[in-house]
Amino acid sequence: MKALFVVSLAVSVAAAPVAWAQAKPAPRTEAVNGGNARPTVELRVCNDSGRNAKVAVSYVEVGASQFINRGWYDVPDGACSNLVATDNANFYFYADATDGSGRRWQGNHSLCVEYPGPYAFHSDGSTECKSWQELRNFVPASATEPGAYTWTLAP
């Protein structure tokens, strides 16, 4: 009976959506009263690029099975902006310069965005976008502790 359960569990994990695999709880912290606090990571972007930028962020809340995709957050040159808070230690950033230069801050994790924005939508993390969306390569990031996580846009 145990073996049947293990096989059954393996099949359900293999069929899990892509987004489910991205959820990683933020490290726990002790609350002031001695209990466990629900940890959060505040996603922040600082722009040191010499250009104004628009930023998109995607993440999966722990226990959820879909990405939350949000954009476009204006982050002027020389400024820092707090975007969102999440209980997931894994998340993704993408940014476009707004000066017409074509400068992008991107990585290797493909997710859909919507132009011109603002936008907020849920997805399963697939690379098939709706007709009004475009695929972009996000920078994967991971927090090692709760609190602020800063992504810096360099020139």
JSON list of C-alpha atoms in Angstrom, two decimals:
[
{"chain": "A", "resi": 1, "resn": "MET", "atom": "CA", "xyz": [0.00, 0.00, 0.00]},
{"chain": "A", "resi": 2, "resn": "LYS", "atom": "CA", "xyz": [2.86, 2.38, 0.82]},
{"chain": "A", "resi": 3, "resn": "ALA", "atom": "CA", "xyz": [4.52, 1.77, -2.54]},
{"chain": "A", "resi": 4, "resn": "LEU", "atom": "CA", "xyz": [1.29, 2.60, -4.36]},
{"chain": "A", "resi": 5, "resn": "PHE", "atom": "CA", "xyz": [1.05, 5.89, -2.47]},
{"chain": "A", "resi": 6, "resn": "VAL", "atom": "CA", "xyz": [4.64, 6.84, -3.36]},
{"chain": "A", "resi": 7, "resn": "VAL", "atom": "CA", "xyz": [4.10, 6.11, -7.05]},
{"chain": "A", "resi": 8, "resn": "SER", "atom": "CA", "xyz": [0.88, 8.08, -7.01]},
{"chain": "A", "resi": 9, "resn": "LEU", "atom": "CA", "xyz": [2.60, 11.03, -5.34]},
{"chain": "A", "resi": 10, "resn": "ALA", "atom": "CA", "xyz": [5.43, 11.00, -7.88]},
{"chain": "A", "resi": 11, "resn": "VAL", "atom": "CA", "xyz": [2.95, 11.17, -10.75]},
{"chain": "A", "resi": 12, "resn": "SER", "atom": "CA", "xyz": [1.10, 14.13, -9.25]},
{"chain": "A", "resi": 13, "resn": "VAL", "atom": "CA", "xyz": [4.33, 16.05, -8.63]},
{"chain": "A", "resi": 14, "resn": "ALA", "atom": "CA", "xyz": [5.54, 15.43, -12.18]},
{"chain": "A", "resi": 15, "resn": "ALA", "atom": "CA", "xyz": [2.27, 16.82, -13.54]},
{"chain": "A", "resi": 16, "resn": "ALA", "atom": "CA", "xyz": [2.39, 19.96, -11.36]},
{"chain": "A", "resi": 17, "resn": "PRO", "atom": "CA", "xyz": [2.29, 23.31, -13.20]},
{"chain": "A", "resi": 18, "resn": "VAL", "atom": "CA", "xyz": [5.56, 25.13, -13.87]},
{"chain": "A", "resi": 19, "resn": "ALA", "atom": "CA", "xyz": [4.58, 27.89, -11.45]},
{"chain": "A", "resi": 20, "resn": "TRP", "atom": "CA", "xyz": [4.21, 25.46, -8.53]},
{"chain": "A", "resi": 21, "resn": "ALA", "atom": "CA", "xyz": [7.89, 24.51, -8.85]},
{"chain": "A", "resi": 22, "resn": "GLN", "atom": "CA", "xyz": [8.90, 28.16, -8.45]},
{"chain": "A", "resi": 23, "resn": "ALA", "atom": "CA", "xyz": [7.44, 28.57, -4.95]},
{"chain": "A", "resi": 24, "resn": "LYS", "atom": "CA", "xyz": [10.03, 28.58, -2.18]},
{"chain": "A", "resi": 25, "resn": "PRO", "atom": "CA", "xyz": [8.99, 29.87, 1.24]},
{"chain": "A", "resi": 26, "resn": "ALA", "atom": "CA", "xyz": [11.08, 32.75, 2.52]},
{"chain": "A", "resi": 27, "resn": "PRO", "atom": "CA", "xyz": [13.30, 31.71, 5.45]},
{"chain": "A", "resi": 28, "resn": "ARG", "atom": "CA", "xyz": [11.45, 31.77, 8.79]},
{"chain": "A", "resi": 29, "resn": "THR", "atom": "CA", "xyz": [12.09, 34.37, 11.45]},
{"chain": "A", "resi": 30, "resn": "GLU", "atom": "CA", "xyz": [11.10, 34.29, 15.09]},
{"chain": "A", "resi": 31, "resn": "ALA", "atom": "CA", "xyz": [8.30, 36.69, 15.98]},
{"chain": "A", "resi": 32, "resn": "VAL", "atom": "CA", "xyz": [8.59, 39.03, 18.93]},
{"chain": "A", "resi": 33, "resn": "ASN", "atom": "CA", "xyz": [6.22, 36.84, 20.96]},
{"chain": "A", "resi": 34, "resn": "GLY", "atom": "CA", "xyz": [8.35, 33.72, 20.30]},
{"chain": "A", "resi": 35, "resn": "GLY", "atom": "CA", "xyz": [6.12, 32.19, 17.62]},
{"chain": "A", "resi": 36, "resn": "ASN", "atom": "CA", "xyz": [6.84, 31.88, 13.92]},
{"chain": "A", "resi": 37, "resn": "ALA", "atom": "CA", "xyz": [6.15, 35.00, 11.88]},
{"chain": "A", "resi": 38, "resn": "ARG", "atom": "CA", "xyz": [5.05, 34.73, 8.26]},
{"chain": "A", "resi": 39, "resn": "PRO", "atom": "CA", "xyz": [8.20, 35.92, 6.47]},
{"chain": "A", "resi": 40, "resn": "THR", "atom": "CA", "xyz": [8.02, 38.38, 3.63]},
{"chain": "A", "resi": 41, "resn": "VAL", "atom": "CA", "xyz": [10.49, 39.68, 1.10]},
{"chain": "A", "resi": 42, "resn": "GLU", "atom": "CA", "xyz": [10.01, 43.27, -0.09]},
{"chain": "A", "resi": 43, "resn": "LEU", "atom": "CA", "xyz": [11.03, 43.54, -3.73]},
{"chain": "A", "resi": 44, "resn": "ARG", "atom": "CA", "xyz": [12.83, 46.81, -4.40]},
{"chain": "A", "resi": 45, "resn": "VAL", "atom": "CA", "xyz": [14.55, 48.24, -7.48]},
{"chain": "A", "resi": 46, "resn": "CYS", "atom": "CA", "xyz": [17.26, 50.91, -7.47]},
{"chain": "A", "resi": 47, "resn": "ASN", "atom": "CA", "xyz": [18.10, 52.58, -10.76]},
{"chain": "A", "resi": 48, "resn": "ASP", "atom": "CA", "xyz": [21.76, 53.56, -11.21]},
{"chain": "A", "resi": 49, "resn": "SER", "atom": "CA", "xyz": [21.66, 53.24, -14.99]},
{"chain": "A", "resi": 50, "resn": "GLY", "atom": "CA", "xyz": [21.59, 56.87, -16.13]},
{"chain": "A", "resi": 51, "resn": "ARG", "atom": "CA", "xyz": [18.19, 56.21, -17.78]},
{"chain": "A", "resi": 52, "resn": "ASN", "atom": "CA", "xyz": [14.62, 56.13, -16.57]},
{"chain": "A", "resi": 53, "resn": "ALA", "atom": "CA", "xyz": [13.14, 52.63, -16.57]},
{"chain": "A", "resi": 54, "resn": "LYS", "atom": "CA", "xyz": [9.93, 50.64, -16.29]},
{"chain": "A", "resi": 55, "resn": "VAL", "atom": "CA", "xyz": [10.11, 47.41, -14.29]},
{"chain": "A", "resi": 56, "resn": "ALA", "atom": "CA", "xyz": [8.04, 44.23, -14.30]},
{"chain": "A", "resi": 57, "resn": "VAL", "atom": "CA", "xyz": [8.04, 41.59, -11.56]},
{"chain": "A", "resi": 58, "resn": "SER", "atom": "CA", "xyz": [6.69, 38.03, -11.37]},
{"chain": "A", "resi": 59, "resn": "TYR", "atom": "CA", "xyz": [6.46, 35.61, -8.46]},
{"chain": "A", "resi": 60, "resn": "VAL", "atom": "CA", "xyz": [4.38, 32.75, -7.10]},
{"chain": "A", "resi": 61, "resn": "GLU", "atom": "CA", "xyz": [2.89, 33.08, -3.63]},
{"chain": "A", "resi": 62, "resn": "VAL", "atom": "CA", "xyz": [3.79, 30.09, -1.48]},
{"chain": "A", "resi": 63, "resn": "GLY", "atom": "CA", "xyz": [0.95, 27.57, -1.64]},
{"chain": "A", "resi": 64, "resn": "ALA", "atom": "CA", "xyz": [-0.34, 28.99, -4.94]},
{"chain": "A", "resi": 65, "resn": "SER", "atom": "CA", "xyz": [0.00, 27.43, -8.36]},
{"chain": "A", "resi": 66, "resn": "GLN", "atom": "CA", "xyz": [0.09, 30.52, -10.56]},
{"chain": "A", "resi": 67, "resn": "PHE", "atom": "CA", "xyz": [2.53, 33.36, -11.21]},
{"chain": "A", "resi": 68, "resn": "ILE", "atom": "CA", "xyz": [1.45, 36.85, -10.28]},
{"chain": "A", "resi": 69, "resn": "ASN", "atom": "CA", "xyz": [2.75, 39.11, -13.08]},
{"chain": "A", "resi": 70, "resn": "ARG", "atom": "CA", "xyz": [2.88, 42.88, -12.52]},
{"chain": "A", "resi": 71, "resn": "GLY", "atom": "CA", "xyz": [4.25, 45.83, -14.45]},
{"chain": "A", "resi": 72, "resn": "TRP", "atom": "CA", "xyz": [5.10, 48.54, -15.25]},
{"chain": "A", "resi": 73, "resn": "TYR", "atom": "CA", "xyz": [6.61, 50.29, -12.26]},
{"chain": "A", "resi": 74, "resn": "ASP", "atom": "CA", "xyz": [8.32, 53.60, -13.08]},
{"chain": "A", "resi": 75, "resn": "VAL", "atom": "CA", "xyz": [11.80, 53.80, -11.56]},
{"chain": "A", "resi": 76, "resn": "PRO", "atom": "CA", "xyz": [13.48, 57.10, -12.47]},
{"chain": "A", "resi": 77, "resn": "ASP", "atom": "CA", "xyz": [17.25, 57.28, -12.80]},
{"chain": "A", "resi": 78, "resn": "GLY", "atom": "CA", "xyz": [18.86, 57.70, -9.38]},
{"chain": "A", "resi": 79, "resn": "ALA", "atom": "CA", "xyz": [15.76, 56.50, -7.51]},
{"chain": "A", "resi": 80, "resn": "CYS", "atom": "CA", "xyz": [14.75, 53.38, -5.62]},
{"chain": "A", "resi": 81, "resn": "SER", "atom": "CA", "xyz": [11.19, 52.03, -5.65]},
{"chain": "A", "resi": 82, "resn": "ASN", "atom": "CA", "xyz": [9.49, 49.41, -3.49]},
{"chain": "A", "resi": 83, "resn": "LEU", "atom": "CA", "xyz": [7.43, 47.22, -5.80]},
{"chain": "A", "resi": 84, "resn": "VAL", "atom": "CA", "xyz": [5.66, 44.41, -3.90]},
{"chain": "A", "resi": 85, "resn": "ALA", "atom": "CA", "xyz": [6.03, 42.11, -0.91]},
{"chain": "A", "resi": 86, "resn": "THR", "atom": "CA", "xyz": [5.82, 38.33, -1.20]},
{"chain": "A", "resi": 87, "resn": "ASP", "atom": "CA", "xyz": [6.24, 35.29, 1.01]},
{"chain": "A", "resi": 88, "resn": "ASN", "atom": "CA", "xyz": [8.21, 33.56, -1.76]},
{"chain": "A", "resi": 89, "resn": "ALA", "atom": "CA", "xyz": [12.02, 33.67, -1.74]},
{"chain": "A", "resi": 90, "resn": "ASN", "atom": "CA", "xyz": [12.10, 33.18, -5.55]},
{"chain": "A", "resi": 91, "resn": "PHE", "atom": "CA", "xyz": [11.02, 35.94, -7.94]},
{"chain": "A", "resi": 92, "resn": "TYR", "atom": "CA", "xyz": [11.78, 37.48, -11.32]},
{"chain": "A", "resi": 93, "resn": "PHE", "atom": "CA", "xyz": [12.55, 40.98, -12.60]},
{"chain": "A", "resi": 94, "resn": "TYR", "atom": "CA", "xyz": [12.63, 42.58, -16.05]},
{"chain": "A", "resi": 95, "resn": "ALA", "atom": "CA", "xyz": [13.16, 46.22, -17.05]},
{"chain": "A", "resi": 96, "resn": "ASP", "atom": "CA", "xyz": [13.05, 48.43, -20.14]},
{"chain": "A", "resi": 97, "resn": "ALA", "atom": "CA", "xyz": [14.70, 51.85, -20.47]},
{"chain": "A", "resi": 98, "resn": "THR", "atom": "CA", "xyz": [12.13, 54.51, -21.40]},
{"chain": "A", "resi": 99, "resn": "ASP", "atom": "CA", "xyz": [14.51, 56.73, -23.40]},
{"chain": "A", "resi": 100, "resn": "GLY", "atom": "CA", "xyz": [14.07, 54.87, -26.72]},
{"chain": "A", "resi": 101, "resn": "SER", "atom": "CA", "xyz": [17.58, 53.38, -26.52]},
{"chain": "A", "resi": 102, "resn": "GLY", "atom": "CA", "xyz": [16.30, 49.78, -26.51]},
{"chain": "A", "resi": 103, "resn": "ARG", "atom": "CA", "xyz": [18.25, 49.07, -23.30]},
{"chain": "A", "resi": 104, "resn": "ARG", "atom": "CA", "xyz": [16.80, 46.09, -21.40]},
{"chain": "A", "resi": 105, "resn": "TRP", "atom": "CA", "xyz": [17.75, 44.42, -18.14]},
{"chain": "A", "resi": 106, "resn": "GLN", "atom": "CA", "xyz": [16.91, 40.80, -18.76]},
{"chain": "A", "resi": 107, "resn": "GLY", "atom": "CA", "xyz": [17.85, 37.25, -17.89]},
{"chain": "A", "resi": 108, "resn": "ASN", "atom": "CA", "xyz": [16.93, 33.76, -19.06]},
{"chain": "A", "resi": 109, "resn": "HIS", "atom": "CA", "xyz": [13.51, 33.02, -17.53]},
{"chain": "A", "resi": 110, "resn": "SER", "atom": "CA", "xyz": [10.76, 33.62, -20.10]},
{"chain": "A", "resi": 111, "resn": "LEU", "atom": "CA", "xyz": [7.45, 35.09, -18.93]},
{"chain": "A", "resi": 112, "resn": "CYS", "atom": "CA", "xyz": [4.72, 37.18, -20.56]},
{"chain": "A", "resi": 113, "resn": "VAL", "atom": "CA", "xyz": [4.28, 40.94, -20.16]},
{"chain": "A", "resi": 114, "resn": "GLU", "atom": "CA", "xyz": [1.70, 43.39, -21.45]},
{"chain": "A", "resi": 115, "resn": "TYR", "atom": "CA", "xyz": [2.43, 46.71, -23.15]},
{"chain": "A", "resi": 116, "resn": "PRO", "atom": "CA", "xyz": [1.82, 49.52, -22.48]},
{"chain": "A", "resi": 117, "resn": "GLY", "atom": "CA", "xyz": [0.60, 48.61, -19.00]},
{"chain": "A", "resi": 118, "resn": "PRO", "atom": "CA", "xyz": [0.06, 48.91, -16.18]},
{"chain": "A", "resi": 119, "resn": "TYR", "atom": "CA", "xyz": [-0.86, 45.25, -15.94]},
{"chain": "A", "resi": 120, "resn": "ALA", "atom": "CA", "xyz": [-1.51, 42.55, -13.36]},
{"chain": "A", "resi": 121, "resn": "PHE", "atom": "CA", "xyz": [-2.49, 39.02, -14.32]},
{"chain": "A", "resi": 122, "resn": "HIS", "atom": "CA", "xyz": [-2.03, 35.40, -13.24]},
{"chain": "A", "resi": 123, "resn": "SER", "atom": "CA", "xyz": [-0.36, 32.76, -15.41]},
{"chain": "A", "resi": 124, "resn": "ASP", "atom": "CA", "xyz": [0.98, 29.23, -15.16]},
{"chain": "A", "resi": 125, "resn": "GLY", "atom": "CA", "xyz": [4.47, 30.35, -16.22]},
{"chain": "A", "resi": 126, "resn": "SER", "atom": "CA", "xyz": [4.26, 28.89, -19.72]},
{"chain": "A", "resi": 127, "resn": "THR", "atom": "CA", "xyz": [5.97, 30.63, -22.62]},
{"chain": "A", "resi": 128, "resn": "GLU", "atom": "CA", "xyz": [2.76, 30.85, -24.64]},
{"chain": "A", "resi": 129, "resn": "CYS", "atom": "CA", "xyz": [1.46, 34.39, -24.33]},
{"chain": "A", "resi": 130, "resn": "LYS", "atom": "CA", "xyz": [-2.00, 35.72, -25.18]},
{"chain": "A", "resi": 131, "resn": "SER", "atom": "CA", "xyz": [-2.28, 37.74, -28.41]},
{"chain": "A", "resi": 132, "resn": "TRP", "atom": "CA", "xyz": [-1.97, 41.03, -26.49]},
{"chain": "A", "resi": 133, "resn": "GLN", "atom": "CA", "xyz": [1.11, 39.92, -24.53]},
{"chain": "A", "resi": 134, "resn": "GLU", "atom": "CA", "xyz": [4.81, 39.63, -25.36]},
{"chain": "A", "resi": 135, "resn": "LEU", "atom": "CA", "xyz": [7.43, 37.18, -24.13]},
{"chain": "A", "resi": 136, "resn": "ARG", "atom": "CA", "xyz": [10.38, 38.67, -22.20]},
{"chain": "A", "resi": 137, "resn": "ASN", "atom": "CA", "xyz": [13.37, 37.08, -20.48]},
{"chain": "A", "resi": 138, "resn": "PHE", "atom": "CA", "xyz": [13.25, 37.85, -16.77]},
{"chain": "A", "resi": 139, "resn": "VAL", "atom": "CA", "xyz": [16.18, 37.83, -14.35]},
{"chain": "A", "resi": 140, "resn": "PRO", "atom": "CA", "xyz": [15.69, 35.09, -11.73]},
{"chain": "A", "resi": 141, "resn": "ALA", "atom": "CA", "xyz": [16.45, 36.16, -8.18]},
{"chain": "A", "resi": 142, "resn": "SER", "atom": "CA", "xyz": [16.27, 34.57, -4.75]},
{"chain": "A", "resi": 143, "resn": "ALA", "atom": "CA", "xyz": [16.32, 36.05, -1.26]},
{"chain": "A", "resi": 144, "resn": "THR", "atom": "CA", "xyz": [18.37, 34.37, 1.45]},
{"chain": "A", "resi": 145, "resn": "GLU", "atom": "CA", "xyz": [16.51, 36.11, 4.28]},
{"chain": "A", "resi": 146, "resn": "PRO", "atom": "CA", "xyz": [13.27, 38.04, 4.86]},
{"chain": "A", "resi": 147, "resn": "GLY", "atom": "CA", "xyz": [13.25, 41.82, 4.45]},
{"chain": "A", "resi": 148, "resn": "ALA", "atom": "CA", "xyz": [14.20, 44.04, 1.55]},
{"chain": "A", "resi": 149, "resn": "TYR", "atom": "CA", "xyz": [15.70, 42.50, -1.58]},
{"chain": "A", "resi": 150, "resn": "THR", "atom": "CA", "xyz": [17.17, 45.10, -3.93]},
{"chain": "A", "resi": 151, "resn": "TRP", "atom": "CA", "xyz": [17.73, 44.64, -7.66]},
{"chain": "A", "resi": 152, "resn": "THR", "atom": "CA", "xyz": [19.97, 47.38, -9.07]},
{"chain": "A", "resi": 153, "resn": "LEU", "atom": "CA", "xyz": [19.77, 48.55, -12.67]},
{"chain": "A", "resi": 154, "resn": "ALA", "atom": "CA", "xyz": [23.34, 49.25, -13.82]},
{"chain": "A", "resi": 155, "resn": "PRO", "atom": "CA", "xyz": [24.30, 51.24, -16.95]}
]
